[in-house]
mmCIF file of C-alpha atoms in Angstrom:
data_model
loop_
_atom_site.group_PDB
_atom_site.id
_atom_site.type_symbol
_atom_site.label_atom_id
_atom_site.label_comp_id
_atom_site.label_asym_id
_atom_site.label_seq_id
_atom_site.Cartn_x
_atom_site.Cartn_y
_atom_site.Cartn_z
ATOM 1 C CA UNK U 1 -52.540 185.220 64.251
ATOM 2 C CA UNK U 2 -51.059 181.782 63.630
ATOM 3 C CA UNK U 3 -53.327 179.398 61.736
ATOM 4 C CA UNK U 4 -52.921 175.732 60.880
ATOM 5 C CA UNK U 5 -54.633 174.425 57.754
ATOM 6 C CA UNK U 6 -55.169 170.808 56.723
ATOM 7 C CA UNK U 7 -56.766 170.265 53.316
ATOM 8 C CA UNK U 8 -57.417 166.662 52.275
ATOM 9 C CA UNK U 9 -58.544 165.535 48.827
ATOM 10 C CA UNK U 10 -59.463 161.927 48.031
ATOM 11 C CA UNK U 11 -60.420 160.524 44.641
ATOM 12 C CA UNK U 12 -61.867 157.023 44.357
ATOM 13 C CA UNK U 13 -62.104 155.300 40.970
ATOM 14 C CA UNK U 14 -64.427 152.481 39.896
ATOM 15 C CA UNK U 15 -61.691 151.069 37.650
ATOM 16 C CA UNK U 16 -57.905 151.372 37.821
ATOM 17 C CA UNK U 17 -56.243 154.537 36.570
ATOM 18 C CA UNK U 18 -53.151 153.511 34.637
ATOM 19 C CA UNK U 19 -51.592 156.944 34.041
ATOM 20 C CA UNK U 20 -52.339 160.311 35.666
ATOM 21 C CA UNK U 21 -50.860 163.796 35.517
ATOM 22 C CA UNK U 22 -52.021 166.460 37.952
ATOM 23 C CA UNK U 23 -51.403 170.069 38.929
ATOM 24 C CA UNK U 24 -52.192 171.340 42.440
ATOM 25 C CA UNK U 25 -52.482 174.776 44.049
ATOM 26 C CA UNK U 26 -52.811 173.737 47.696
ATOM 27 C CA UNK U 27 -50.002 175.440 49.631
ATOM 28 C CA UNK U 28 -50.240 179.137 50.599
ATOM 29 C CA UNK U 29 -48.067 181.866 49.123
ATOM 30 C CA UNK U 30 -46.083 184.583 50.853
ATOM 31 C CA UNK U 31 -47.794 187.976 50.845
ATOM 32 C CA UNK U 32 -47.300 191.291 52.677
ATOM 33 C CA UNK U 33 -50.018 190.126 55.090
ATOM 34 C CA UNK U 34 -48.993 186.529 55.695
ATOM 35 C CA UNK U 35 -45.854 184.527 56.383
ATOM 36 C CA UNK U 36 -45.741 180.829 55.561
ATOM 37 C CA UNK U 37 -44.098 179.083 58.524
ATOM 38 C CA UNK U 38 -44.313 175.578 57.067
ATOM 39 C CA UNK U 39 -46.047 173.856 54.177
ATOM 40 C CA UNK U 40 -46.051 170.211 53.132
ATOM 41 C CA UNK U 41 -47.849 168.151 50.507
ATOM 42 C CA UNK U 42 -48.227 164.376 50.981
ATOM 43 C CA UNK U 43 -49.519 162.347 48.027
ATOM 44 C CA UNK U 44 -50.519 158.662 48.061
ATOM 45 C CA UNK U 45 -49.691 156.590 46.141
ATOM 46 C CA UNK U 46 -46.248 158.141 45.893
ATOM 47 C CA UNK U 47 -45.899 159.984 42.573
ATOM 48 C CA UNK U 48 -43.517 158.738 39.917
ATOM 49 C CA UNK U 49 -42.294 162.302 39.735
ATOM 50 C CA UNK U 50 -43.150 165.491 41.591
ATOM 51 C CA UNK U 51 -42.018 169.013 40.786
ATOM 52 C CA UNK U 52 -42.721 172.161 42.826
ATOM 53 C CA UNK U 53 -42.542 175.466 40.952
ATOM 54 C CA UNK U 54 -43.950 178.974 41.053
ATOM 55 C CA UNK U 55 -46.479 179.541 38.295
ATOM 56 C CA UNK U 56 -46.401 182.765 36.279
ATOM 57 C CA UNK U 57 -48.581 184.444 38.941
ATOM 58 C CA UNK U 58 -46.019 183.552 41.629
ATOM 59 C CA UNK U 59 -48.250 180.912 43.229
ATOM 60 C CA UNK U 60 -46.720 177.700 44.634
ATOM 61 C CA UNK U 61 -47.707 174.936 42.231
ATOM 62 C CA UNK U 62 -47.057 171.188 42.227
ATOM 63 C CA UNK U 63 -46.943 169.060 39.090
ATOM 64 C CA UNK U 64 -46.941 165.311 39.629
ATOM 65 C CA UNK U 65 -47.500 162.106 37.696
ATOM 66 C CA UNK U 66 -48.477 158.535 38.571
ATOM 67 C CA UNK U 67 -47.722 155.786 36.089
ATOM 68 C CA UNK U 68 -48.649 152.827 38.303
ATOM 69 C CA UNK U 69 -52.277 151.550 38.349
ATOM 70 C CA UNK U 70 -54.271 152.945 41.271
ATOM 71 C CA UNK U 71 -57.883 152.955 42.505
ATOM 72 C CA UNK U 72 -57.466 155.877 44.907
ATOM 73 C CA UNK U 73 -55.574 159.160 45.029
ATOM 74 C CA UNK U 74 -55.067 160.986 48.325
ATOM 75 C CA UNK U 75 -53.548 164.468 48.649
ATOM 76 C CA UNK U 76 -52.950 166.043 52.066
ATOM 77 C CA UNK U 77 -51.781 169.653 52.308
ATOM 78 C CA UNK U 78 -50.615 170.797 55.762
ATOM 79 C CA UNK U 79 -49.649 174.436 56.306
ATOM 80 C CA UNK U 80 -48.922 176.795 59.180
ATOM 81 C CA UNK U 81 -49.244 180.510 58.445
ATOM 82 C CA UNK U 82 -48.753 183.710 60.433
ATOM 83 C CA UNK U 83 -51.368 186.224 59.309
ATOM 84 C CA UNK U 84 -51.655 189.970 59.873
ATOM 85 C CA UNK U 85 -54.366 192.578 59.922
ATOM 86 C CA UNK U 86 -54.942 194.534 56.692
ATOM 87 C CA UNK U 87 -52.233 197.067 55.883
ATOM 88 C CA UNK U 88 -52.829 200.703 56.718
ATOM 89 C CA UNK U 89 -53.326 203.188 53.877
ATOM 90 C CA UNK U 90 -51.132 206.281 54.194
ATOM 91 C CA UNK U 91 -53.050 209.473 54.986
ATOM 92 C CA UNK U 92 -51.519 211.166 51.953
ATOM 93 C CA UNK U 93 -52.701 208.426 49.582
ATOM 94 C CA UNK U 94 -54.885 209.979 46.884
ATOM 95 C CA UNK U 95 -58.623 209.385 46.755
ATOM 96 C CA UNK U 96 -58.290 208.452 43.086
ATOM 97 C CA UNK U 97 -61.483 208.707 40.986
ATOM 98 C CA UNK U 98 -62.329 205.416 39.376
ATOM 99 C CA UNK U 99 -62.265 206.935 35.883
ATOM 100 C CA UNK U 100 -58.631 207.968 36.425
ATOM 101 C CA UNK U 101 -57.741 204.400 37.341
ATOM 102 C CA UNK U 102 -59.569 203.104 34.278
ATOM 103 C CA UNK U 103 -57.576 205.477 32.058
ATOM 104 C CA UNK U 104 -54.375 204.125 33.635
ATOM 105 C CA UNK U 105 -54.954 200.889 31.712
ATOM 106 C CA UNK U 106 -55.740 202.507 28.364
ATOM 107 C CA UNK U 107 -52.975 202.148 25.801
ATOM 108 C CA UNK U 108 -50.776 205.185 25.166
ATOM 109 C CA UNK U 109 -47.566 205.324 23.188
ATOM 110 C CA UNK U 110 -44.590 205.226 25.520
ATOM 111 C CA UNK U 111 -46.609 204.441 28.645
ATOM 112 C CA UNK U 112 -44.764 202.042 30.992
ATOM 113 C CA UNK U 113 -46.224 198.552 31.146
ATOM 114 C CA UNK U 114 -48.129 197.724 34.329
ATOM 115 C CA UNK U 115 -48.317 193.984 35.042
ATOM 116 C CA UNK U 116 -51.798 194.499 36.499
ATOM 117 C CA UNK U 117 -53.024 194.927 32.908
ATOM 118 C CA UNK U 118 -53.277 191.134 32.761
ATOM 119 C CA UNK U 119 -56.304 191.252 35.040
ATOM 120 C CA UNK U 120 -58.316 193.701 32.926
ATOM 121 C CA UNK U 121 -59.421 191.267 30.250
ATOM 122 C CA UNK U 122 -61.917 188.465 29.750
ATOM 123 C CA UNK U 123 -60.973 184.980 30.943
ATOM 124 C CA UNK U 124 -62.624 181.562 31.015
ATOM 125 C CA UNK U 125 -65.084 182.364 33.816
ATOM 126 C CA UNK U 126 -65.178 186.162 33.396
ATOM 127 C CA UNK U 127 -66.841 187.242 30.152
ATOM 128 C CA UNK U 128 -68.006 190.782 29.274
ATOM 129 C CA UNK U 129 -71.714 191.602 29.227
ATOM 130 C CA UNK U 130 -73.753 194.783 29.537
ATOM 131 C CA UNK U 131 -75.655 193.317 32.511
ATOM 132 C CA UNK U 132 -72.498 193.536 34.621
ATOM 133 C CA UNK U 133 -72.076 197.199 33.689
ATOM 134 C CA UNK U 134 -75.726 197.888 34.536
ATOM 135 C CA UNK U 135 -75.372 196.297 37.961
ATOM 136 C CA UNK U 136 -71.992 197.828 38.833
ATOM 137 C CA UNK U 137 -72.530 201.372 37.586
ATOM 138 C CA UNK U 138 -74.938 202.142 40.442
ATOM 139 C CA UNK U 139 -71.870 202.192 42.700
ATOM 140 C CA UNK U 140 -69.594 204.008 40.253
ATOM 141 C CA UNK U 141 -70.871 207.561 40.065
ATOM 142 C CA UNK U 142 -68.876 210.203 38.204
ATOM 143 C CA UNK U 143 -65.678 211.127 40.053
ATOM 144 C CA UNK U 144 -66.247 208.721 42.928
ATOM 145 C CA UNK U 145 -63.022 207.427 44.522
ATOM 146 C CA UNK U 146 -62.355 203.883 43.371
ATOM 147 C CA UNK U 147 -62.026 202.358 46.832
ATOM 148 C CA UNK U 148 -65.350 203.925 47.920
ATOM 149 C CA UNK U 149 -67.107 202.644 44.810
ATOM 150 C CA UNK U 150 -65.612 199.169 45.198
ATOM 151 C CA UNK U 151 -66.671 198.858 48.828
ATOM 152 C CA UNK U 152 -70.160 200.075 47.928
ATOM 153 C CA UNK U 153 -70.377 197.386 45.227
ATOM 154 C CA UNK U 154 -69.262 194.759 47.741
ATOM 155 C CA UNK U 155 -71.884 195.883 50.260
ATOM 156 C CA UNK U 156 -74.624 195.858 47.625
ATOM 157 C CA UNK U 157 -73.675 192.354 46.548
ATOM 158 C CA UNK U 158 -73.717 191.198 50.155
ATOM 159 C CA UNK U 159 -77.285 192.515 50.473
ATOM 160 C CA UNK U 160 -78.555 191.454 47.053
ATOM 161 C CA UNK U 161 -77.175 187.924 46.800
ATOM 162 C CA UNK U 162 -78.066 184.896 48.923
ATOM 163 C CA UNK U 163 -75.481 182.275 49.813
ATOM 164 C CA UNK U 164 -77.139 179.005 48.801
ATOM 165 C CA UNK U 165 -75.104 175.813 48.522
ATOM 166 C CA UNK U 166 -75.842 173.708 45.433
ATOM 167 C CA UNK U 167 -77.726 176.574 43.754
ATOM 168 C CA UNK U 168 -74.874 176.593 41.233
ATOM 169 C CA UNK U 169 -71.891 174.460 40.286
ATOM 170 C CA UNK U 170 -68.413 175.040 38.883
ATOM 171 C CA UNK U 171 -69.850 175.270 35.365
ATOM 172 C CA UNK U 172 -72.480 177.952 36.154
ATOM 173 C CA UNK U 173 -71.604 181.131 34.196
ATOM 174 C CA UNK U 174 -71.236 184.341 36.188
ATOM 175 C CA UNK U 175 -73.999 185.910 34.101
ATOM 176 C CA UNK U 176 -76.439 183.183 35.166
ATOM 177 C CA UNK U 177 -75.434 183.566 38.823
ATOM 178 C CA UNK U 178 -75.984 187.329 38.494
ATOM 179 C CA UNK U 179 -79.522 186.653 37.279
ATOM 180 C CA UNK U 180 -80.190 184.047 39.979
ATOM 181 C CA UNK U 181 -78.973 186.391 42.742
ATOM 182 C CA UNK U 182 -77.718 183.363 44.661
ATOM 183 C CA UNK U 183 -74.757 181.030 44.713
ATOM 184 C CA UNK U 184 -71.548 180.496 46.668
ATOM 185 C CA UNK U 185 -68.325 182.433 47.197
ATOM 186 C CA UNK U 186 -66.878 181.354 43.850
ATOM 187 C CA UNK U 187 -69.934 182.724 42.025
ATOM 188 C CA UNK U 188 -69.810 186.011 43.911
ATOM 189 C CA UNK U 189 -66.102 186.408 43.151
ATOM 190 C CA UNK U 190 -66.685 185.799 39.433
ATOM 191 C CA UNK U 191 -69.600 188.257 39.385
ATOM 192 C CA UNK U 192 -67.539 190.956 41.095
ATOM 193 C CA UNK U 193 -64.620 190.335 38.737
ATOM 194 C CA UNK U 194 -66.985 190.613 35.768
ATOM 195 C CA UNK U 195 -68.293 193.937 37.082
ATOM 196 C CA UNK U 196 -64.835 195.420 37.593
ATOM 197 C CA UNK U 197 -63.450 194.267 34.259
ATOM 198 C CA UNK U 198 -66.572 195.397 32.413
ATOM 199 C CA UNK U 199 -65.707 198.889 33.675
ATOM 200 C CA UNK U 200 -62.095 198.616 32.478
ATOM 201 C CA UNK U 201 -60.565 197.931 35.898
ATOM 202 C CA UNK U 202 -57.967 195.373 36.969
ATOM 203 C CA UNK U 203 -59.098 192.712 39.436
ATOM 204 C CA UNK U 204 -58.030 189.184 40.240
ATOM 205 C CA UNK U 205 -59.542 186.049 41.764
ATOM 206 C CA UNK U 206 -58.102 185.014 45.144
ATOM 207 C CA UNK U 207 -58.433 181.496 46.539
ATOM 208 C CA UNK U 208 -57.714 180.572 50.121
ATOM 209 C CA UNK U 209 -59.313 179.883 53.470
ATOM 210 C CA UNK U 210 -61.281 181.701 56.149
ATOM 211 C CA UNK U 211 -61.221 180.785 59.818
ATOM 212 C CA UNK U 212 -64.767 180.061 60.957
ATOM 213 C CA UNK U 213 -66.035 179.758 64.518
ATOM 214 C CA UNK U 214 -68.175 176.810 65.659
ATOM 215 C CA UNK U 215 -71.485 177.493 67.427
ATOM 216 C CA UNK U 216 -71.017 178.591 71.021
ATOM 217 C CA UNK U 217 -70.359 175.619 73.258
ATOM 218 C CA UNK U 218 -69.692 173.284 70.326
ATOM 219 C CA UNK U 219 -66.306 171.803 69.381
ATOM 220 C CA UNK U 220 -64.631 172.641 66.109
ATOM 221 C CA UNK U 221 -65.454 169.880 63.615
ATOM 222 C CA UNK U 222 -62.544 168.379 61.715
ATOM 223 C CA UNK U 223 -62.881 168.756 57.957
ATOM 224 C CA UNK U 224 -66.000 170.918 58.153
ATOM 225 C CA UNK U 225 -64.426 174.075 56.717
ATOM 226 C CA UNK U 226 -64.028 174.751 52.997
ATOM 227 C CA UNK U 227 -61.910 176.643 50.535
ATOM 228 C CA UNK U 228 -62.910 180.269 50.129
ATOM 229 C CA UNK U 229 -62.725 182.808 47.307
ATOM 230 C CA UNK U 230 -62.727 186.587 47.113
ATOM 231 C CA UNK U 231 -61.448 189.401 44.866
ATOM 232 C CA UNK U 232 -58.572 191.874 44.916
ATOM 233 C CA UNK U 233 -58.820 195.170 43.015
ATOM 234 C CA UNK U 234 -55.783 197.090 41.786
ATOM 235 C CA UNK U 235 -55.492 200.758 42.776
ATOM 236 C CA UNK U 236 -52.232 202.086 41.259
ATOM 237 C CA UNK U 237 -50.174 204.294 43.529
ATOM 238 C CA UNK U 238 -52.473 203.741 46.501
ATOM 239 C CA UNK U 239 -49.810 202.190 48.712
ATOM 240 C CA UNK U 240 -46.851 204.454 49.341
ATOM 241 C CA UNK U 241 -43.898 204.909 51.658
ATOM 242 C CA UNK U 242 -42.832 201.610 53.195
ATOM 243 C CA UNK U 243 -45.684 199.677 51.615
ATOM 244 C CA UNK U 244 -44.640 197.476 48.720
ATOM 245 C CA UNK U 245 -46.002 197.948 45.217
ATOM 246 C CA UNK U 246 -47.625 194.529 45.616
ATOM 247 C CA UNK U 247 -49.777 196.098 48.334
ATOM 248 C CA UNK U 248 -51.750 198.231 45.856
ATOM 249 C CA UNK U 249 -54.543 195.674 45.988
ATOM 250 C CA UNK U 250 -57.786 196.170 47.879
ATOM 251 C CA UNK U 251 -59.162 192.772 48.893
ATOM 252 C CA UNK U 252 -62.953 192.481 48.842
ATOM 253 C CA UNK U 253 -65.056 189.562 50.082
ATOM 254 C CA UNK U 254 -68.688 190.068 48.996
ATOM 255 C CA UNK U 255 -69.700 186.804 50.683
ATOM 256 C CA UNK U 256 -68.865 188.158 54.143
ATOM 257 C CA UNK U 257 -68.805 191.930 53.506
ATOM 258 C CA UNK U 258 -65.133 192.202 54.520
ATOM 259 C CA UNK U 259 -62.398 194.279 52.918
ATOM 260 C CA UNK U 260 -58.866 195.483 53.523
ATOM 261 C CA UNK U 261 -55.584 196.451 51.875
ATOM 262 C CA UNK U 262 -53.577 193.274 51.275
ATOM 263 C CA UNK U 263 -56.155 191.001 52.919
ATOM 264 C CA UNK U 264 -59.775 191.218 54.113
ATOM 265 C CA UNK U 265 -58.636 190.296 57.642
ATOM 266 C CA UNK U 266 -56.139 188.322 59.704
ATOM 267 C CA UNK U 267 -58.520 185.341 59.723
ATOM 268 C CA UNK U 268 -57.973 184.894 55.964
ATOM 269 C CA UNK U 269 -55.252 182.781 54.339
ATOM 270 C CA UNK U 270 -54.339 183.366 50.694
ATOM 271 C CA UNK U 271 -53.298 180.305 48.691
ATOM 272 C CA UNK U 272 -53.186 181.638 45.134
ATOM 273 C CA UNK U 273 -54.490 184.323 42.804
ATOM 274 C CA UNK U 274 -55.198 184.451 39.102
ATOM 275 C CA UNK U 275 -57.599 185.686 36.437
ATOM 276 C CA UNK U 276 -60.377 183.393 37.708
ATOM 277 C CA UNK U 277 -60.921 179.978 39.287
ATOM 278 C CA UNK U 278 -59.458 178.170 36.272
ATOM 279 C CA UNK U 279 -56.004 179.612 37.050
ATOM 280 C CA UNK U 280 -55.982 178.426 40.668
ATOM 281 C CA UNK U 281 -58.084 175.248 40.820
ATOM 282 C CA UNK U 282 -56.911 173.263 43.894
ATOM 283 C CA UNK U 283 -56.401 170.069 41.862
ATOM 284 C CA UNK U 284 -56.813 169.368 38.176
ATOM 285 C CA UNK U 285 -55.334 166.928 35.719
ATOM 286 C CA UNK U 286 -55.720 164.209 33.119
ATOM 287 C CA UNK U 287 -56.167 160.486 33.762
ATOM 288 C CA UNK U 288 -56.249 157.367 31.590
ATOM 289 C CA UNK U 289 -58.822 154.875 32.833
ATOM 290 C CA UNK U 290 -60.711 155.250 36.089
ATOM 291 C CA UNK U 291 -64.275 155.162 34.650
ATOM 292 C CA UNK U 292 -66.512 156.768 37.297
ATOM 293 C CA UNK U 293 -64.978 158.565 40.251
ATOM 294 C CA UNK U 294 -65.919 159.972 43.658
ATOM 295 C CA UNK U 295 -64.399 163.010 45.337
ATOM 296 C CA UNK U 296 -64.116 163.780 49.054
ATOM 297 C CA UNK U 297 -62.674 167.071 50.288
ATOM 298 C CA UNK U 298 -62.087 168.108 53.889
ATOM 299 C CA UNK U 299 -60.671 171.383 55.179
ATOM 300 C CA UNK U 300 -59.795 172.288 58.762
ATOM 301 C CA UNK U 301 -58.576 175.776 59.718
ATOM 302 C CA UNK U 302 -57.485 176.015 63.346
ATOM 303 C CA UNK U 303 -55.954 178.757 65.515
ATOM 304 C CA UNK U 304 -52.595 177.877 67.055
ATOM 305 C CA UNK U 305 -54.039 177.638 70.570
ATOM 306 C CA UNK U 306 -56.455 174.900 69.433
ATOM 307 C CA UNK U 307 -54.317 173.041 66.922
ATOM 308 C CA UNK U 308 -52.655 170.523 69.232
ATOM 309 C CA UNK U 309 -55.947 169.418 70.772
ATOM 310 C CA UNK U 310 -58.055 169.451 67.612
ATOM 311 C CA UNK U 311 -55.905 168.149 64.754
#
């Protein structure tokens, strides 16, 4: 599937900003399940300097600075991506018990380093607590294969939690969202990450987009989509043969009850992954001046056959 994504971000300031430095994760990355055909970032006013790099997670990242006074900042990210269905798991792949995977990350003298260890530990939005163990363990019976347990946890979360906009905000701790049993995709991703890591497993936060369909008979509304978030869980040695080592990640979307190896589905676009939202925030930075500010965000995800008539 070929998808076109336009993500616009506009900041308005009540007083001039004299100096600003920003970091953006807005352009998609290459993965085994998606190919980036084109990607462009347009910033107004034009930055004094702009540098595109790969961060230490391999995500495309833009650093830019503005040293001229400005009352508005506009960022437009335009991408075209070819997506694929989830990868197939080889028939001979082991149904690895979750306890075996947990032991894979326990320190032993002489054991080779696995980079996935980075995603086993606490981070800004993912903090350990016994409540996460209590909730998750109902899916993680003794000897149960990890992928079965993970999908069961995802399905339980989809049943137990209500998607309610404005029930939480970016500062709501995962533990509070667990207690509320409601929130948005970011909350559900942080809760699932907290459950996995509380059990000693490696899991990462994935940010991106999901193609949504308008009501039957209605046109697709420009800017009405939003960024999306889900989780990927590491299962060492699960992908074999021609599958790359980077494909040993089971992607799980508790918001929509979707899962798959390498991606939850071909209607998903991955932008970046990290330990939690703080690693992959679409835009963040530091400004001098500005006083109060407003923020407007618009996202449009469009299939190729609609793009020319809609965008």
